Short mmCIF file of N, CA and C in Angstrom, two decimals:
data_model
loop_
_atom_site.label_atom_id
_atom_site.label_comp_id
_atom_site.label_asym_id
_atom_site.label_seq_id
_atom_site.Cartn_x
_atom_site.Cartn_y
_atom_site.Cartn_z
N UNK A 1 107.57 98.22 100.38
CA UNK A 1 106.54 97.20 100.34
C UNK A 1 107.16 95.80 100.38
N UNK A 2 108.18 95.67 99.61
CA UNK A 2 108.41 94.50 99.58
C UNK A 2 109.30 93.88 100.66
N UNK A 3 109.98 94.85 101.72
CA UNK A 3 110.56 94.75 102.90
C UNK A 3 109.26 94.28 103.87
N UNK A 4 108.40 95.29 103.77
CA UNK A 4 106.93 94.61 104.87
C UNK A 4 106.65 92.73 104.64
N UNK A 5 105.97 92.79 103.14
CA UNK A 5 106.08 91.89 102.66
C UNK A 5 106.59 90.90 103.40
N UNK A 6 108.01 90.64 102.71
CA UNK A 6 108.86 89.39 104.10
C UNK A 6 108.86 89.39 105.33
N UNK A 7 108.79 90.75 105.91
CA UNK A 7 108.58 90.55 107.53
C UNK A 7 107.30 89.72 107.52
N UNK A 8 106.40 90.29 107.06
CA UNK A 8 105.04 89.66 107.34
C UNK A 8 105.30 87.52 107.22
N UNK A 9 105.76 87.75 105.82
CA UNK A 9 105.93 86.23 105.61
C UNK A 9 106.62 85.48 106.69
N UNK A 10 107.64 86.04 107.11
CA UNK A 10 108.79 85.49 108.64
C UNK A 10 107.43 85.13 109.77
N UNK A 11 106.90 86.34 109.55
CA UNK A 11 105.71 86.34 110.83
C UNK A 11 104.65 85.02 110.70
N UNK A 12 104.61 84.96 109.41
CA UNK A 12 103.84 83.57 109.32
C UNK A 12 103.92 82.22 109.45
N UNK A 13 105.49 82.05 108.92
CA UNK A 13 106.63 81.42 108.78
C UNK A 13 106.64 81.06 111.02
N UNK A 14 107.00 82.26 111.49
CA UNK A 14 107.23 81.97 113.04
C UNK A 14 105.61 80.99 113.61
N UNK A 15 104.81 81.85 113.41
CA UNK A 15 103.44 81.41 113.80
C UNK A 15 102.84 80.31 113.60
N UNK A 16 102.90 79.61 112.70
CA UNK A 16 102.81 78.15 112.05
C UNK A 16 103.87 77.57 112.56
N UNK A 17 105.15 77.89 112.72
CA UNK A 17 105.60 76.42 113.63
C UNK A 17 105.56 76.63 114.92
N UNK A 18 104.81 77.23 115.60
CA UNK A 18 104.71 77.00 116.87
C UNK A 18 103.11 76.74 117.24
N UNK A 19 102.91 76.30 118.55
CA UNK A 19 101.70 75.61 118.81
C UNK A 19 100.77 76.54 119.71
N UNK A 20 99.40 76.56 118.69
CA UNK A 20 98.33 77.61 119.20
C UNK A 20 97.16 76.88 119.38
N UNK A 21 96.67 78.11 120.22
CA UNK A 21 94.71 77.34 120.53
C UNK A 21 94.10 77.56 119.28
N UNK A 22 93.02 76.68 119.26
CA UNK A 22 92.14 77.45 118.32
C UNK A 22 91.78 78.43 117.94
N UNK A 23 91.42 79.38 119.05
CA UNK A 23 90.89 80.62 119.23
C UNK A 23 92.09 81.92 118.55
N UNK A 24 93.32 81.37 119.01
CA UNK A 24 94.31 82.18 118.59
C UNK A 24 94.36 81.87 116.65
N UNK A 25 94.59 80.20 116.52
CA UNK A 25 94.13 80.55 115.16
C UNK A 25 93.12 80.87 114.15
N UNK A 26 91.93 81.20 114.77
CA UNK A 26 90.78 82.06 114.05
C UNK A 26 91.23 83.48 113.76
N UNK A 27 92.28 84.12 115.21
CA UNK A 27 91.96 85.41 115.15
C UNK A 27 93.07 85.33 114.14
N UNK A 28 93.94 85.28 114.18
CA UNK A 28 95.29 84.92 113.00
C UNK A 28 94.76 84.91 111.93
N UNK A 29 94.15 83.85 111.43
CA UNK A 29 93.32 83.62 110.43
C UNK A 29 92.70 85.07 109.82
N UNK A 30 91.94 85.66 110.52
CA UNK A 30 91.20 87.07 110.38
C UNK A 30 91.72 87.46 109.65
N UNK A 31 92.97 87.88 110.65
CA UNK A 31 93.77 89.38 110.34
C UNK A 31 94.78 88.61 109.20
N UNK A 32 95.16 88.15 108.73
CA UNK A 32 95.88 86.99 107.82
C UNK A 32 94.99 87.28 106.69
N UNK A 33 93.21 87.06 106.75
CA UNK A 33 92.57 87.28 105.67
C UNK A 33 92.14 88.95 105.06
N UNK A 34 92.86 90.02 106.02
CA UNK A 34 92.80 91.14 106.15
C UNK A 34 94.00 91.79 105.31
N UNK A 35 94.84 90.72 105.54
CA UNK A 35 96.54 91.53 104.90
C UNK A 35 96.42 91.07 103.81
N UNK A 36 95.60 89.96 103.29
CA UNK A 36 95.38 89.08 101.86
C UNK A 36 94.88 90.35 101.06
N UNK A 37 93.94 90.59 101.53
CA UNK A 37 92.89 91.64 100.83
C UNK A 37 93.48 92.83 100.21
N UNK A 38 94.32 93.14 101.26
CA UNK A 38 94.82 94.16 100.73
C UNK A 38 96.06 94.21 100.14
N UNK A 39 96.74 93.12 99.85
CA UNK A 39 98.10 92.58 99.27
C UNK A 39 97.23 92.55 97.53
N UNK A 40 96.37 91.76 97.78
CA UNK A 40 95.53 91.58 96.51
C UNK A 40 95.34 93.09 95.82
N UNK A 41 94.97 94.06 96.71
CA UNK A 41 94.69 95.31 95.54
C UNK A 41 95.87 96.01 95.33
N UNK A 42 97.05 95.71 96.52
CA UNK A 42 98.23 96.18 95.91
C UNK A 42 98.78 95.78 94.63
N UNK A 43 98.21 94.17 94.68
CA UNK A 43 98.70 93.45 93.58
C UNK A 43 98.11 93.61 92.22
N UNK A 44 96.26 94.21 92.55
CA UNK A 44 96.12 94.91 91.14
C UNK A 44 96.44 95.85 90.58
N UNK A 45 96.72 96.89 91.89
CA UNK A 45 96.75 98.59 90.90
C UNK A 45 98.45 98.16 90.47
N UNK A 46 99.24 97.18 90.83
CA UNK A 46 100.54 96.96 89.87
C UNK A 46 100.59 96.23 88.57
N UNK A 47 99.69 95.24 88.57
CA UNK A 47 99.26 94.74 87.43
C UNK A 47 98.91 95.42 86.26
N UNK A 48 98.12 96.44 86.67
CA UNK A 48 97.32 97.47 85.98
C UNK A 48 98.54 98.46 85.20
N UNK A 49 99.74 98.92 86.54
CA UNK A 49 100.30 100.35 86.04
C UNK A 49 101.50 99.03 84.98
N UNK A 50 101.88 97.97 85.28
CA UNK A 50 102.69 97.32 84.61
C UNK A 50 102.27 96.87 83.04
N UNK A 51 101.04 96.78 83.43
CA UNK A 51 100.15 96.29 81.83
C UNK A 51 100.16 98.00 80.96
N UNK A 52 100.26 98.78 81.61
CA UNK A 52 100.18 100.57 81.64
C UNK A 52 101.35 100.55 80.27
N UNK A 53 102.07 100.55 81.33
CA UNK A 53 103.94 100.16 81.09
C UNK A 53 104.66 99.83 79.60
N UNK A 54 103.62 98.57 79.63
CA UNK A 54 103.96 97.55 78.84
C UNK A 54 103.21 98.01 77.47
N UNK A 55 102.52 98.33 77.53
CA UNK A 55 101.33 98.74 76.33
C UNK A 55 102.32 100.19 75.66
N UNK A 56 102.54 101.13 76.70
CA UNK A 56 103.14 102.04 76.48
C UNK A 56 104.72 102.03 75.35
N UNK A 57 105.47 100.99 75.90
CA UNK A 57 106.25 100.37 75.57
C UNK A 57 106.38 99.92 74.23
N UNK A 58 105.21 99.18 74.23
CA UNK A 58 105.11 98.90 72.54
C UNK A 58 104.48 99.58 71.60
N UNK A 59 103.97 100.84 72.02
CA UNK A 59 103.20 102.01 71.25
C UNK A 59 104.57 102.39 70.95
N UNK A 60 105.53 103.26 71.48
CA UNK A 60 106.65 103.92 71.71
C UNK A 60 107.80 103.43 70.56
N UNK A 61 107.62 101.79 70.79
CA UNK A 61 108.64 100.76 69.46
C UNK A 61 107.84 100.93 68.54
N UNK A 62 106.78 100.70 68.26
CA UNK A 62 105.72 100.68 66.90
C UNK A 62 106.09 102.34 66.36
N UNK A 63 105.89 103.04 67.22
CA UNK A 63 106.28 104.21 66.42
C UNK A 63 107.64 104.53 65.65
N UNK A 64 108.66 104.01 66.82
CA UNK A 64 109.99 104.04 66.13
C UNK A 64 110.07 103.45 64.85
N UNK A 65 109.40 102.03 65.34
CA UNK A 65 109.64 101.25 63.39
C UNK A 65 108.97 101.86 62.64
N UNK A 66 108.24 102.66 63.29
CA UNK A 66 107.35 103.24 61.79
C UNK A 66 108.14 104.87 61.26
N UNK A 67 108.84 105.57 62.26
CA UNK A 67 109.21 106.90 62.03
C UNK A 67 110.44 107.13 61.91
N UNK A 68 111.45 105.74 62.59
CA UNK A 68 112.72 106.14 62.53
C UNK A 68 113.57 107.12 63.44
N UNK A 69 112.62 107.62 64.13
CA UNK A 69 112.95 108.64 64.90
C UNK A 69 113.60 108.45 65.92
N UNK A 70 114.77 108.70 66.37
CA UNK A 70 115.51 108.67 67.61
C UNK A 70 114.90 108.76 69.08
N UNK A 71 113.98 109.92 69.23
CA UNK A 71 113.78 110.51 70.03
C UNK A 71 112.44 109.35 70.22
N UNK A 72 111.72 108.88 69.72
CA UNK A 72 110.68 107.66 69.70
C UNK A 72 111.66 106.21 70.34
N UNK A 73 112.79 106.20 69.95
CA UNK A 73 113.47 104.83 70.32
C UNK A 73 114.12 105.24 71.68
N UNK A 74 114.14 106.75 71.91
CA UNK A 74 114.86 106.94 73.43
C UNK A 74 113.59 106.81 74.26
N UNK A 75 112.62 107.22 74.20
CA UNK A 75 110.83 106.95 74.94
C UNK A 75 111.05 105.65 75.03
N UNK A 76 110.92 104.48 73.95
CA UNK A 76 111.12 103.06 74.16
C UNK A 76 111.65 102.48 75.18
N UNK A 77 113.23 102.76 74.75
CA UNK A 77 114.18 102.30 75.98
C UNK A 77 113.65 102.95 77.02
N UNK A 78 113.39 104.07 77.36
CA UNK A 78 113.02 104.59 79.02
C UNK A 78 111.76 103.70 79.76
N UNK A 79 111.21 103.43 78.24
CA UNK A 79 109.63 102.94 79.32
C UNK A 79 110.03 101.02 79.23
N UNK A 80 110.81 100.70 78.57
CA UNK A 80 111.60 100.19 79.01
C UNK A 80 112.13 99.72 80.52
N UNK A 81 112.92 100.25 80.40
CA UNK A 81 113.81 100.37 81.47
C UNK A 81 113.10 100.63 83.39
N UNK A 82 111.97 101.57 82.75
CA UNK A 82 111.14 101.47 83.97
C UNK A 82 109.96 100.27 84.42
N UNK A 83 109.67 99.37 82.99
CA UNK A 83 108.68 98.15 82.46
C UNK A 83 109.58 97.28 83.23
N UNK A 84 110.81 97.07 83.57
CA UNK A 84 111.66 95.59 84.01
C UNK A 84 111.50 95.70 85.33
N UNK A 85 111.84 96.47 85.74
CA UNK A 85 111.49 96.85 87.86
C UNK A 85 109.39 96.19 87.92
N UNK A 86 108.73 96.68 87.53
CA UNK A 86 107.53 96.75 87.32
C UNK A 86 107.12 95.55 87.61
N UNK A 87 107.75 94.89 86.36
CA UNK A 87 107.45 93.23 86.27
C UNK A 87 107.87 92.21 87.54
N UNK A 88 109.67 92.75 88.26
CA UNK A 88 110.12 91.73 88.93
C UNK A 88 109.18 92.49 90.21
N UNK A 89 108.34 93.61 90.41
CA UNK A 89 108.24 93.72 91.91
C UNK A 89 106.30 92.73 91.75
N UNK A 90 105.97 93.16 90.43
CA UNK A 90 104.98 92.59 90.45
C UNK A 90 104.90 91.01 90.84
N UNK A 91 105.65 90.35 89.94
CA UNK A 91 106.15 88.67 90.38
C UNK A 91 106.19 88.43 91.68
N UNK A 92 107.35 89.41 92.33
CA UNK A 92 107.00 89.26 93.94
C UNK A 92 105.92 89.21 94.60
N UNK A 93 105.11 90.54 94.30
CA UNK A 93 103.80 90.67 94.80
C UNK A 93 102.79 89.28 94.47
N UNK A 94 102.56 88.58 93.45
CA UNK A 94 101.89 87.40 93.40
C UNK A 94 102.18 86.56 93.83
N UNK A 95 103.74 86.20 93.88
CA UNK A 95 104.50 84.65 94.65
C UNK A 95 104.13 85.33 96.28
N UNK A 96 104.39 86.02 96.31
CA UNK A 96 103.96 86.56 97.92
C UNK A 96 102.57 86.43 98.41
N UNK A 97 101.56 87.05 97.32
CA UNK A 97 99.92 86.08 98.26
C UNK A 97 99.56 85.03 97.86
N UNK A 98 100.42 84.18 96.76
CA UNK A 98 100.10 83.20 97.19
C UNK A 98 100.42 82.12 97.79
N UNK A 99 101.64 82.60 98.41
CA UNK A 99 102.33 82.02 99.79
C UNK A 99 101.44 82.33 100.48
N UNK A 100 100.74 83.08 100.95
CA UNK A 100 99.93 83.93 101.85
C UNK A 100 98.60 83.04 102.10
N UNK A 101 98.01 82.46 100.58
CA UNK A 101 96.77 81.70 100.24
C UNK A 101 97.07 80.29 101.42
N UNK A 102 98.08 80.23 101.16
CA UNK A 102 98.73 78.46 101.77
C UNK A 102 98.70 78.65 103.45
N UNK A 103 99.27 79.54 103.51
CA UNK A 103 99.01 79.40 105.19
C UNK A 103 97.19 79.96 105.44
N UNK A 104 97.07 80.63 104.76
CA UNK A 104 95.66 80.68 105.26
C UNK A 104 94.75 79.42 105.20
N UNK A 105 95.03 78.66 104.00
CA UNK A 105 94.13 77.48 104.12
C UNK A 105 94.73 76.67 105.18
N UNK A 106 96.15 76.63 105.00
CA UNK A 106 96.74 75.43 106.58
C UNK A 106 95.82 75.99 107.77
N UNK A 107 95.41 77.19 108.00
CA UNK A 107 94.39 77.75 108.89
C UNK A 107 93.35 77.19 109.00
N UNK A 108 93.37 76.53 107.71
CA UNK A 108 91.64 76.07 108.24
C UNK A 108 91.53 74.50 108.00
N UNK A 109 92.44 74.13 108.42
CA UNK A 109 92.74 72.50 108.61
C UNK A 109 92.30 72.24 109.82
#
């Protein structure tokens, strides 16, 4: 995803500095407001499994401080460890549409 992602951005990046008809930037525009849409629900169901993650995470520590238990502080660290990827792809995913937001409005200048 996050390889598409930048291609796409390059693609936008190319398209904006070069010089189009109108007509070409409506249809751009479209399909531009098409990849938004769906960048956006990529960007919720990650929000969602990261907030998942994260909740999980601190159930997992709350238990440890409360039980002492090893095997509660190894759950921690794992959900952990899978909670840090989560977060930096999520970050991407938002700095990414809303790079995305900016050329679409330069669209409608």
């Amino acid at each position: 995803m996050t390889k598409q992602i930048r291609e796409y951005l390059a693609l936008l990046e190319r398209f904006y500095s070069e010089e189009h008809t109108r007509e070409e930037f409506e249809e751009f525009r479209a399909r531009l407001l098409q990849r938004i849409q769906f960048y956006q629900h990529e960007r919720l169901i990650h929000l969602i499994v990261t907030m998942s993650f994260g909740v999980f995470f601190l159930i997992a520590l709350s238990l440890y401080l409360i039980t002492q238990q090893i095997g509660t502080l190894i759950l921690s660290v794992l959900f952990l460890i899978l909670l840090v990827p989560y977060i930096k792809h999520y970050y991407f995913l938002e700095n990414s549409v809303q790079k995305m937001y900016l050329y679409y409005y330069r669209s409608l200048d």
